[in-house]
Structures are given as structure tokens and as C-alpha cells.
mmCIF file with all atom_site columns, C-alpha atoms in Angstrom:
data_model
loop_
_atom_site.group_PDB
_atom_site.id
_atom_site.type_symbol
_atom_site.label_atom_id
_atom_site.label_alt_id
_atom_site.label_comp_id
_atom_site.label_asym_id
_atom_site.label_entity_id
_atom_site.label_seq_id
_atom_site.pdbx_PDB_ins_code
_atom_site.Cartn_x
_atom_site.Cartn_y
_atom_site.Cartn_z
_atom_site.occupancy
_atom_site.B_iso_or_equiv
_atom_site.pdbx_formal_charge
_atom_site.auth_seq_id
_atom_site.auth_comp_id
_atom_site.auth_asym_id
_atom_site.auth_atom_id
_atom_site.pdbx_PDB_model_num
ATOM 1   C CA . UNK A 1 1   ? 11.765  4.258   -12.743 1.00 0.00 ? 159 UNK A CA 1
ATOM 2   C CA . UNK A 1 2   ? 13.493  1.103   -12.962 1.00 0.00 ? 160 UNK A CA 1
ATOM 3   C CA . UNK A 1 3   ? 11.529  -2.326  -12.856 1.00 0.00 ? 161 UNK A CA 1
ATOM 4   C CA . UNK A 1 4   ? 14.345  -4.731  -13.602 1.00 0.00 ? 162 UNK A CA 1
ATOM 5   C CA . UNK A 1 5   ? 14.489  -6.327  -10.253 1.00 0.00 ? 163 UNK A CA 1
ATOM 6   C CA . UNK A 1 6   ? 9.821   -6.510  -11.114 1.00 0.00 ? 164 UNK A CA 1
ATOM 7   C CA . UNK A 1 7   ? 10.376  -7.862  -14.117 1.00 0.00 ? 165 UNK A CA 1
ATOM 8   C CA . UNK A 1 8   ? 12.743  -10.972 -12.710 1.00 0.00 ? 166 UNK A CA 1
ATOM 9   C CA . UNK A 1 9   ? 10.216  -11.174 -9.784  1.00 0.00 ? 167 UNK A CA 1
ATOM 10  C CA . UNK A 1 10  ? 7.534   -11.408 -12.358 1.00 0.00 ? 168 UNK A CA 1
ATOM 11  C CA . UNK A 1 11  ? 9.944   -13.989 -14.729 1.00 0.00 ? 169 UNK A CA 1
ATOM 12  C CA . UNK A 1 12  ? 10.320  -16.175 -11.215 1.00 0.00 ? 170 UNK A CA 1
ATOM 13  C CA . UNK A 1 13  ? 6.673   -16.257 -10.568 1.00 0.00 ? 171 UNK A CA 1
ATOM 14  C CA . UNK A 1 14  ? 6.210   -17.287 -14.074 1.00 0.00 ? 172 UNK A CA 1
ATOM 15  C CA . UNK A 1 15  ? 8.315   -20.290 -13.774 1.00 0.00 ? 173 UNK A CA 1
ATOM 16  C CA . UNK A 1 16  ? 6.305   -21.094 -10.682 1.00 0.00 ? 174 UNK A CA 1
ATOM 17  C CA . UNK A 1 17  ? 3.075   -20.717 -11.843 1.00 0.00 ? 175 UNK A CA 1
ATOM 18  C CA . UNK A 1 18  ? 4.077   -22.692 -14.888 1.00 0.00 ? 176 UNK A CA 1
ATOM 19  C CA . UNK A 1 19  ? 5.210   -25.238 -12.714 1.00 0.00 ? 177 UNK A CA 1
ATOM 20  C CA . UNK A 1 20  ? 1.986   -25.319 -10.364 1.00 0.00 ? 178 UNK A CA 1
ATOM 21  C CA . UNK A 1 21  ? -0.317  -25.077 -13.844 1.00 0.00 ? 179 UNK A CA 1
ATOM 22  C CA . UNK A 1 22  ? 1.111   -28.425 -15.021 1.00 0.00 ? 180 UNK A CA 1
ATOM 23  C CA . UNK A 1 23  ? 0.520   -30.269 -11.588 1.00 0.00 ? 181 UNK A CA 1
ATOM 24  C CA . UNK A 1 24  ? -2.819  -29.089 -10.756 1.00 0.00 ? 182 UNK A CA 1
ATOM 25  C CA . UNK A 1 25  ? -4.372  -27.928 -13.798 1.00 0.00 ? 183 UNK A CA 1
ATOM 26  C CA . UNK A 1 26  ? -6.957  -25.678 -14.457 1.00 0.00 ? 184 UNK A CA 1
ATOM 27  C CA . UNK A 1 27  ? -9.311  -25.010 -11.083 1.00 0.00 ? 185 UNK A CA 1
ATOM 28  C CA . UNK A 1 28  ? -13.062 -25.271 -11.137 1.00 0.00 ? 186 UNK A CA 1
ATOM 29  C CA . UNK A 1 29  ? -13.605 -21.513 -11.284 1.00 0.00 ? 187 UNK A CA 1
ATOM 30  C CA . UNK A 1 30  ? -11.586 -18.451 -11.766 1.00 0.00 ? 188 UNK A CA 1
ATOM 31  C CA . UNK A 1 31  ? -8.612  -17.887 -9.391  1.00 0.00 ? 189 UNK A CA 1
ATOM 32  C CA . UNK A 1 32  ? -8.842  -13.805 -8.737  1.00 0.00 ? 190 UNK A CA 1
ATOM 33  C CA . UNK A 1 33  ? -11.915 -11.529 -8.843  1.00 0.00 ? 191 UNK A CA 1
ATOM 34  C CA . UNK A 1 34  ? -12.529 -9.872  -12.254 1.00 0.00 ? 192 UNK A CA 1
ATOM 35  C CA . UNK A 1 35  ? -11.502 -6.526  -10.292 1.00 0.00 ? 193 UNK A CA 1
ATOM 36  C CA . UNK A 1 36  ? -7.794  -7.986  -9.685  1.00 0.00 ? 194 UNK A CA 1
ATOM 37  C CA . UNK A 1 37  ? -7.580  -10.028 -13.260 1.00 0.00 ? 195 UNK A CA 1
ATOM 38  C CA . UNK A 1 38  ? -9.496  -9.021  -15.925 1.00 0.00 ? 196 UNK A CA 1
ATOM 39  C CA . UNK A 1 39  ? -8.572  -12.373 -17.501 1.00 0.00 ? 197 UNK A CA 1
ATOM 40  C CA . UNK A 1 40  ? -10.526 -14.622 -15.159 1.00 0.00 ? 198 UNK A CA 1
ATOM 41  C CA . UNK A 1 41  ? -8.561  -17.576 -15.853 1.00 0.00 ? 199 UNK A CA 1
ATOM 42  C CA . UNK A 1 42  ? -8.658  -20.668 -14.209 1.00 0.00 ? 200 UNK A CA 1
ATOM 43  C CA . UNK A 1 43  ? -4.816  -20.912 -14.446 1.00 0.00 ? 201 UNK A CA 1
ATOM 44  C CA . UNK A 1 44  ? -1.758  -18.760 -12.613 1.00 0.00 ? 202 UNK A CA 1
ATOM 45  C CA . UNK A 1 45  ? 0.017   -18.277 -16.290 1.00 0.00 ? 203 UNK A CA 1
ATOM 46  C CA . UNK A 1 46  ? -1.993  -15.978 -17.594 1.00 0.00 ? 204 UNK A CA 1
ATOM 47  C CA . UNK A 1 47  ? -2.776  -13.951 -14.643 1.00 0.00 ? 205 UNK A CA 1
ATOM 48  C CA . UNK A 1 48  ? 1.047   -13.968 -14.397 1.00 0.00 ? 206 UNK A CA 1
ATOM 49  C CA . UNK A 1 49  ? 1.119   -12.468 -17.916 1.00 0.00 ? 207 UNK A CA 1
ATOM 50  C CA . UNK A 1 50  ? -0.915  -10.096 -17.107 1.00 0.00 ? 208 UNK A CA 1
ATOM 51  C CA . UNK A 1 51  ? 0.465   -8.572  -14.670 1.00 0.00 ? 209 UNK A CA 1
ATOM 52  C CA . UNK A 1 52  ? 3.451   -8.704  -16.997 1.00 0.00 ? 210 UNK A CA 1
ATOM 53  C CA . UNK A 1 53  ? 1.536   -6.323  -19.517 1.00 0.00 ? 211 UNK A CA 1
ATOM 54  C CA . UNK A 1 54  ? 0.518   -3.549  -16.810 1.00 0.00 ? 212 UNK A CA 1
ATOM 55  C CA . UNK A 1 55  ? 4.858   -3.032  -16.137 1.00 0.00 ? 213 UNK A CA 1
ATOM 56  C CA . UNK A 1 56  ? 5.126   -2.830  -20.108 1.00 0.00 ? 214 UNK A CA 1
ATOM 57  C CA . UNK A 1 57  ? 2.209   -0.044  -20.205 1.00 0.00 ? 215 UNK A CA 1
ATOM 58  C CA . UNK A 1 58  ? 4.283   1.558   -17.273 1.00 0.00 ? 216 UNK A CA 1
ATOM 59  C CA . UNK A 1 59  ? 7.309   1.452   -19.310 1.00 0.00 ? 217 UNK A CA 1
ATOM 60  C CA . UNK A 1 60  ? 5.554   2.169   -22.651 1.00 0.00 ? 218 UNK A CA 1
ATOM 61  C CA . UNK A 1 61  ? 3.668   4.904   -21.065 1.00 0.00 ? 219 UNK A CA 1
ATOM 62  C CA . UNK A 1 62  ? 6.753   6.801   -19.387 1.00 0.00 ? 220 UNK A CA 1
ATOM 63  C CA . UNK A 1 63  ? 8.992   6.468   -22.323 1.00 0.00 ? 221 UNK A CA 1
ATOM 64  C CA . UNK A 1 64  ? 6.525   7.878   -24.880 1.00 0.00 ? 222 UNK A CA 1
ATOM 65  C CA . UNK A 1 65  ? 6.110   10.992  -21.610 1.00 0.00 ? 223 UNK A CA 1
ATOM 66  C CA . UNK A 1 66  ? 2.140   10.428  -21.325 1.00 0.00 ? 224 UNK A CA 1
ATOM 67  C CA . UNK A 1 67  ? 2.216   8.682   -18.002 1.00 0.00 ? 225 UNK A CA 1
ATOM 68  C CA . UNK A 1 68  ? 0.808   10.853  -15.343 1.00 0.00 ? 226 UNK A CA 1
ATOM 69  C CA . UNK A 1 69  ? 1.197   11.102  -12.034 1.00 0.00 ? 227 UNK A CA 1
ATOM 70  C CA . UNK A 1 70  ? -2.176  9.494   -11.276 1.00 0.00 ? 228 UNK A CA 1
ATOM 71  C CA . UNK A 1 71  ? -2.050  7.101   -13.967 1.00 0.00 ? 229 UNK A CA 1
ATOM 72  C CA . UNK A 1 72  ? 1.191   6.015   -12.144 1.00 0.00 ? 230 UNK A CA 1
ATOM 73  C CA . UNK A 1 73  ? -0.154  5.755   -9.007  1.00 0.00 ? 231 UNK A CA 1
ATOM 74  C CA . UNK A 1 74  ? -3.577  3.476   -10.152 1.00 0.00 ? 232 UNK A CA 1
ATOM 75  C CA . UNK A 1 75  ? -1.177  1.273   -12.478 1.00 0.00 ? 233 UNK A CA 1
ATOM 76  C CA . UNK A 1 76  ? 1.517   0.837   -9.333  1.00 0.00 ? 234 UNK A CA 1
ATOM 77  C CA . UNK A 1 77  ? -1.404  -0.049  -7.167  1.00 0.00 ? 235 UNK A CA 1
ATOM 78  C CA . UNK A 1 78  ? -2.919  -2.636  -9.521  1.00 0.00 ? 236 UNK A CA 1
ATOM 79  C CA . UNK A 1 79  ? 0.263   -4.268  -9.649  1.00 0.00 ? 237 UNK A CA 1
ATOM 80  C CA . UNK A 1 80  ? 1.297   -4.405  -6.335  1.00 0.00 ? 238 UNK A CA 1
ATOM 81  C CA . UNK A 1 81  ? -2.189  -5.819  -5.504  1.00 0.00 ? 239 UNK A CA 1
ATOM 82  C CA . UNK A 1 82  ? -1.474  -8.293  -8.451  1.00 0.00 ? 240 UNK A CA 1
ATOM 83  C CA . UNK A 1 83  ? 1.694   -9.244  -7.250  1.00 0.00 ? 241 UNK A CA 1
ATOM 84  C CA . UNK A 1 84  ? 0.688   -10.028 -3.426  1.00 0.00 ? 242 UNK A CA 1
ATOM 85  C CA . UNK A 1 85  ? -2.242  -12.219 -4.593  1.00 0.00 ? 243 UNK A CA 1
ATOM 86  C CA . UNK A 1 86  ? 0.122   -14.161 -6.844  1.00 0.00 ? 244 UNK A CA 1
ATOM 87  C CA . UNK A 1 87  ? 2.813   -14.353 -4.423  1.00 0.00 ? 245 UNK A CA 1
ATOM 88  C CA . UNK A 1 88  ? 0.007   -15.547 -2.087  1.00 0.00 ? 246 UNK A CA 1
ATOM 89  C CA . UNK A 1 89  ? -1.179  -18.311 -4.124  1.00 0.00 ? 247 UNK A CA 1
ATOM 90  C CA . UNK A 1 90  ? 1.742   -19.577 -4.913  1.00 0.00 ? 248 UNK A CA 1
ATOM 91  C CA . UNK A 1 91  ? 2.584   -19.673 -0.850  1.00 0.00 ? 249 UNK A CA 1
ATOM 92  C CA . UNK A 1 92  ? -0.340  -21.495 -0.312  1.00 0.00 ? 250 UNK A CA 1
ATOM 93  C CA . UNK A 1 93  ? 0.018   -24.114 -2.976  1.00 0.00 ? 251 UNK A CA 1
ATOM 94  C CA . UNK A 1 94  ? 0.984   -27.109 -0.827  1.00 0.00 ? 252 UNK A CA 1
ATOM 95  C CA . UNK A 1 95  ? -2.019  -25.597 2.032   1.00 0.00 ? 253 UNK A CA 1
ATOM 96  C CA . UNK A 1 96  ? -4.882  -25.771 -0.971  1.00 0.00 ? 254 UNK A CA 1
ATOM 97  C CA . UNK A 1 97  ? -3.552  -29.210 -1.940  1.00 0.00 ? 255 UNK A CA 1
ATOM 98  C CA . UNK A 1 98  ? -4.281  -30.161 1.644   1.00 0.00 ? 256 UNK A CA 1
ATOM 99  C CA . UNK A 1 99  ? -8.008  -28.154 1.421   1.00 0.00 ? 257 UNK A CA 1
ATOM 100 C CA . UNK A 1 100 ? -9.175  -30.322 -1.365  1.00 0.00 ? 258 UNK A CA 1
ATOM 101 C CA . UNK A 1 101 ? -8.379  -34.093 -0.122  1.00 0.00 ? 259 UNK A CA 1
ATOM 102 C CA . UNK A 1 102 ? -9.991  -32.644 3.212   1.00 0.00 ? 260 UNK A CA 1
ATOM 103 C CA . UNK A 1 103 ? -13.485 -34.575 3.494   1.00 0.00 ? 261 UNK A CA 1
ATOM 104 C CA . UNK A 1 104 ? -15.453 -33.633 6.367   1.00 0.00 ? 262 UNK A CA 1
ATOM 105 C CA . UNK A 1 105 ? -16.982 -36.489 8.416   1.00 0.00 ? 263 UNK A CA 1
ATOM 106 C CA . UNK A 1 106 ? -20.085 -35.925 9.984   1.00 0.00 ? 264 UNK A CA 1
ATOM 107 C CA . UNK A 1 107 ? -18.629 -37.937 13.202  1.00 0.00 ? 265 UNK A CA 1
ATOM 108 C CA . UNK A 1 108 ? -15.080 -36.793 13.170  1.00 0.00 ? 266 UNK A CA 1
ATOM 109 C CA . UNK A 1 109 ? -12.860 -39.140 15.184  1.00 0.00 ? 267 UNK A CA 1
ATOM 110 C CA . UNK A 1 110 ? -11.578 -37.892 18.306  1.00 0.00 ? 268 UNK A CA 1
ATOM 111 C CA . UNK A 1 111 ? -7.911  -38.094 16.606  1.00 0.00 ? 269 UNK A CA 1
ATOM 112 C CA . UNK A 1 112 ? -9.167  -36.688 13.694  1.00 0.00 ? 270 UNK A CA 1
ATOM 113 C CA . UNK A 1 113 ? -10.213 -33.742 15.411  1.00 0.00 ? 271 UNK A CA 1
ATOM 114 C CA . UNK A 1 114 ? -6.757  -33.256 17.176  1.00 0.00 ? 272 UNK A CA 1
ATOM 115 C CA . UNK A 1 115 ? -4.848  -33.494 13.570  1.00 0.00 ? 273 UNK A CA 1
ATOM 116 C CA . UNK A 1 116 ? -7.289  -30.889 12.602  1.00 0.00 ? 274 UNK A CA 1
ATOM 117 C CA . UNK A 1 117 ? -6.686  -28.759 15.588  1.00 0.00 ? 275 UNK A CA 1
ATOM 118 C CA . UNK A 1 118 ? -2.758  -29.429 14.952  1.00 0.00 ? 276 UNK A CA 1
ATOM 119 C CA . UNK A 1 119 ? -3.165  -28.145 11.802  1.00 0.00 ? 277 UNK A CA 1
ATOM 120 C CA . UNK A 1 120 ? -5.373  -24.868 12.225  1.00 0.00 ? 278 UNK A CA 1
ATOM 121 C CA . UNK A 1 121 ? -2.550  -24.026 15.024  1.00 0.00 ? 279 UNK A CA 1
ATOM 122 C CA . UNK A 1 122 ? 0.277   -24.320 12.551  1.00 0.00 ? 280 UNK A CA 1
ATOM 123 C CA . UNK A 1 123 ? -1.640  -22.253 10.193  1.00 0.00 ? 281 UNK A CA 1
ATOM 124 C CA . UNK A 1 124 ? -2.827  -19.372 13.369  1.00 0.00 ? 282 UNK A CA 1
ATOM 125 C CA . UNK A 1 125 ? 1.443   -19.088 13.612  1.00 0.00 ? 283 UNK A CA 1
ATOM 126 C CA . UNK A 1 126 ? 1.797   -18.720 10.166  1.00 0.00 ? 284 UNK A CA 1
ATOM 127 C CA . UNK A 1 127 ? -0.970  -16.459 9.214   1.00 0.00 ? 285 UNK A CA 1
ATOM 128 C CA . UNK A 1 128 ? 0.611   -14.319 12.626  1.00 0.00 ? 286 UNK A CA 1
ATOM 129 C CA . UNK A 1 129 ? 4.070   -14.390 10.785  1.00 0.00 ? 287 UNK A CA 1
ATOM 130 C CA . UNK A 1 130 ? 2.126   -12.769 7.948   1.00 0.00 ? 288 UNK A CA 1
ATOM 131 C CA . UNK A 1 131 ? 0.533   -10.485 9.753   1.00 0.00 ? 289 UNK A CA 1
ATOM 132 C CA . UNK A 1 132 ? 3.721   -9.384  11.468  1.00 0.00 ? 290 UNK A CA 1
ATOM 133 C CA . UNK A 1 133 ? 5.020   -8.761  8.005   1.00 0.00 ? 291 UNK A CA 1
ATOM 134 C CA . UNK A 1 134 ? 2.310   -6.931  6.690   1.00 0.00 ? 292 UNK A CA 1
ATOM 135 C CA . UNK A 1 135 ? 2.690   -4.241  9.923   1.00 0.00 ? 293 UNK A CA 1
ATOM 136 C CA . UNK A 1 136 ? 6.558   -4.517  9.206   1.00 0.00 ? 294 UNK A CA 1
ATOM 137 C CA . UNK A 1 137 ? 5.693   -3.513  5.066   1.00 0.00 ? 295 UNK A CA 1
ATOM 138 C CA . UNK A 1 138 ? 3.467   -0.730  5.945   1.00 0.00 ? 296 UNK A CA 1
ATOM 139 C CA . UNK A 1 139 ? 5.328   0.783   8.401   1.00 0.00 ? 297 UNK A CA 1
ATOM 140 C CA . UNK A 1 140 ? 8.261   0.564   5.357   1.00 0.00 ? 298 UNK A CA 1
ATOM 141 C CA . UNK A 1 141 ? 6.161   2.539   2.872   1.00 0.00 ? 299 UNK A CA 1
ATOM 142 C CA . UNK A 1 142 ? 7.384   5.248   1.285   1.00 0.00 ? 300 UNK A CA 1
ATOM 143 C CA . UNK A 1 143 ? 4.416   6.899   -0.782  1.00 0.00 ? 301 UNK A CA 1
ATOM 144 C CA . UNK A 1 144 ? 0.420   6.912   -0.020  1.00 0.00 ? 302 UNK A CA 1
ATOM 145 C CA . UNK A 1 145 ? -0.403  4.032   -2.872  1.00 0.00 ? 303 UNK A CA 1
ATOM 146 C CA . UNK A 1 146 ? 1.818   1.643   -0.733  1.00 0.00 ? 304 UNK A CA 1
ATOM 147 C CA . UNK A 1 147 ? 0.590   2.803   2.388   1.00 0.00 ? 305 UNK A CA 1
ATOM 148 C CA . UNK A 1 148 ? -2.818  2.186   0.980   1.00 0.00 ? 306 UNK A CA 1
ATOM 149 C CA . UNK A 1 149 ? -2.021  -1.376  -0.703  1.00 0.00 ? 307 UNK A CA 1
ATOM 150 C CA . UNK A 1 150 ? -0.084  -2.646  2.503   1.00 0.00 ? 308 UNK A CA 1
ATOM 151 C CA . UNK A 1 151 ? -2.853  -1.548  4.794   1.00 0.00 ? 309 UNK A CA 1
ATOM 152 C CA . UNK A 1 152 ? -5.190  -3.480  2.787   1.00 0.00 ? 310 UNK A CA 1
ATOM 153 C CA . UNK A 1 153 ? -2.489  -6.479  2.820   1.00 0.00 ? 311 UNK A CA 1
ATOM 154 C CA . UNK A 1 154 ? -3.036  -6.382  6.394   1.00 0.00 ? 312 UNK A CA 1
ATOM 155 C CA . UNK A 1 155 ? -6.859  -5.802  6.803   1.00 0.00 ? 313 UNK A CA 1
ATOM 156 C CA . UNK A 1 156 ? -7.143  -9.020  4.819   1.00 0.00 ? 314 UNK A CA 1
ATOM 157 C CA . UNK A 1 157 ? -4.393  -11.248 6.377   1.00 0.00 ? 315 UNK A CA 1
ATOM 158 C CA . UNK A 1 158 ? -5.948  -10.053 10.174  1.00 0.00 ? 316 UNK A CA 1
ATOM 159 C CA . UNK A 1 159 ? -9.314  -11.730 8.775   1.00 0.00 ? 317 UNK A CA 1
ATOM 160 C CA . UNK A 1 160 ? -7.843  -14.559 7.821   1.00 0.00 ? 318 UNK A CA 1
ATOM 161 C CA . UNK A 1 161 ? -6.145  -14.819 10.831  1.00 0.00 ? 319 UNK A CA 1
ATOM 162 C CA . UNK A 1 162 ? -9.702  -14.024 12.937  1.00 0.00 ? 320 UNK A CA 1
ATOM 163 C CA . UNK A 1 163 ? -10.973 -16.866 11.038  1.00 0.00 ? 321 UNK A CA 1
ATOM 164 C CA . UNK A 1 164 ? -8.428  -18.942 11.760  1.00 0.00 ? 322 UNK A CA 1
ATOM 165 C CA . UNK A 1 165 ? -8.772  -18.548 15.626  1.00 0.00 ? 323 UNK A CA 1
ATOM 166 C CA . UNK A 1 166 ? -12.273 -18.788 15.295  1.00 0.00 ? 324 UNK A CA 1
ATOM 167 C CA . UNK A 1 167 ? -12.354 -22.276 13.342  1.00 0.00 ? 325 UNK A CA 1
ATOM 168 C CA . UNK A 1 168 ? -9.713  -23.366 15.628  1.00 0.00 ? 326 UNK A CA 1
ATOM 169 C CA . UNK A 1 169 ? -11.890 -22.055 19.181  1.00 0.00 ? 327 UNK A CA 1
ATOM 170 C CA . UNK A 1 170 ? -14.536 -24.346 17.667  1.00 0.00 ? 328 UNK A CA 1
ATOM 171 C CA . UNK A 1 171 ? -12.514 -27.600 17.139  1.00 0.00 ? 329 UNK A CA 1
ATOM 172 C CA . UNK A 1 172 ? -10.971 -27.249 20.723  1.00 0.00 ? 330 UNK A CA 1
ATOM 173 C CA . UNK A 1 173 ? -14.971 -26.790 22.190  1.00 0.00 ? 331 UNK A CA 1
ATOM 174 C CA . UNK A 1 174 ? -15.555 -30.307 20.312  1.00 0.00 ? 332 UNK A CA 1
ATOM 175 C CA . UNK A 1 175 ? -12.873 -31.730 21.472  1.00 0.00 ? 333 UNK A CA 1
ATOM 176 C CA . UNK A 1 176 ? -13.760 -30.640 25.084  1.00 0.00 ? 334 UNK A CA 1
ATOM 177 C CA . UNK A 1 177 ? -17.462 -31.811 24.567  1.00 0.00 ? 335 UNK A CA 1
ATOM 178 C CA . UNK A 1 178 ? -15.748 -35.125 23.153  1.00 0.00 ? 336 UNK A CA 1
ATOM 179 C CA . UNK A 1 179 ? -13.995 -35.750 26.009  1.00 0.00 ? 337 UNK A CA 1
ATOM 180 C CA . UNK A 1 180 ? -16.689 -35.082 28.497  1.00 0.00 ? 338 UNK A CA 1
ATOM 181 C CA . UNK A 1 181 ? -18.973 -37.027 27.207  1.00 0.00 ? 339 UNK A CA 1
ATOM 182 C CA . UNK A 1 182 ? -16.757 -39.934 27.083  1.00 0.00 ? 340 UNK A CA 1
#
């Protein structure tokens, strides 16, 4: 078992998350369910960290020969789950900038609502890229923990993407209303 190419993953994404905890700060509320992070912080770094720590039991574990098969397994699936979420946040960095200068109008403008329709289509493509390479991943995986983790990669990215569609089916019937009413 060899995680040097994890660990320099895991050394970029602490740069980045460094980076991204110095320009936003600490959020409002904790970042990752308690079931993903048991360190509910408010801050990428430490969640970052702590995915460092479940590789080091994995190596700790193996080299002193009392890692088991299924204690493998549950500590590869925790971080691969880890990982993803991290990987997502940082992704979507520049998007949750965006989310929180967003003030909803209770008379949107009828440009307003186009920009906003603009953007929920450039999100649909992406979040359909992502969903693309979530089928591409699982159909890649080699043992049953992946298969599991990427299937549930791709349950959530097809809800987000449902969402997306739906939010989007609802700006273009206000538009439509808009424009028929004059």
C-alpha cells in the first residue's frame, strides 16, 4: 500500500485550504457533517488535517500488522469520502463567493432574472460534467468500497444537478410570466 501520490494530494489541498482560510475566514457554522469530520470546524485546515491523520493510522496500522481487512476497507472509505468533499469545496470556492453577495429581491428585474438564469445554466453544464465524471469513476472502480463511495459521489451530484434544473425551470416560468404580462 503506497499513499505517496495521497499524501501530496492531501499536502496540495492543504496549501489550498490554507489559502481559502485566510481569504474567507472562518464560516458561520461547521463546513462537513460531524459523520464526515469529527472536528466540526468552521475552517478547511483542520478538516484537511484530519484527513491527514486517518492515512497515518493506515500506515501506522499496517506497519505495526493489526490493520484488517475491514478496518481497511471503513478507513479507505472515510477517506475517499473526505477527500471528494474537500476537493468539492475547494471547486466551489469562487461559486459560494458568488452565493453569499446574492440578495434576493422580492421584484427581481427582468435582467436580473436573465443573469440568474445565465448563471443556473452555466452551473446545469457543469454539475453535468460532474456527473459524467462520477459515471466515468465508478465504472473505473476496482474494489466494492469504491464502487460504493463513487456511487454515492454520483447519487449526490445527480441531486444537485435535479435541483439545479428545477431552480432553473422556475426562473425561465418567471421570465415567461414577465414577459406576458408586459
Amino acid at each position: 500500500m503506497d499513499l505517496t501520490q495521497l499524501k501530496a494530494e492531501l499536502q496540495s489541498l492543504a496549501t489550498k485550504a490554507a489559502e481559502i482560510d485566510r481569504r474567507r475566514g472562518e464560516g458561520a457554522k461547521p463546513l462537513f457533517d460531524e459523520r464526515l469530520f469529527t472536528c466540526l470546524s468552521r475552517l478547511l485546515s483542520p478538516c484537511v488535517a484530519e484527513a491527514k491523520s486517518v492515512v497515518d493510522t493506515l500506515e501506522r496500522e499496517k506497519e505495526s500488522g493489526k490493520l484488517s481487512s475491514l478496518r481497511a476497507a471503513h478507513l479507505c472509505e472515510k477517506l475517499v469520502n473526505q477527500l471528494s468533499a474537500l476537493q468539492r469545496e475547494v471547486a466551489t470556492v469562487s461559486i459560494r463567493a458568488k452565493e453569499k453577495t446574492f440578495v434576493p429581491k422580492t421584484r427581481a428585474s427582468i435582467s436580473q432574472l436573465y443573469q440568474d438564469l445565465a448563471q443556473h445554466q452555466d452551473w446545469e453544464r457543469r454539475l453535468s460534467d460532474m456527473v459524467r465524471d462520477a459515471e466515468s469513476k465508478l465504472g473505473r472502480c476496482d474494489t466494492f468500497a469504491e464502487q460504493q463511495a463513487a456511487q454515492k459521489h454520483l447519487l449526490t451530484t445527480e441531486k444537485r444537478l435535479a435541483r439545479c434544473r428545477d431552480a432553473k425551470q422556475k426562473i425561465e416560468s418567471r421570465i415567461a410570466f414577465r414577459e406576458k404580462k408586459g
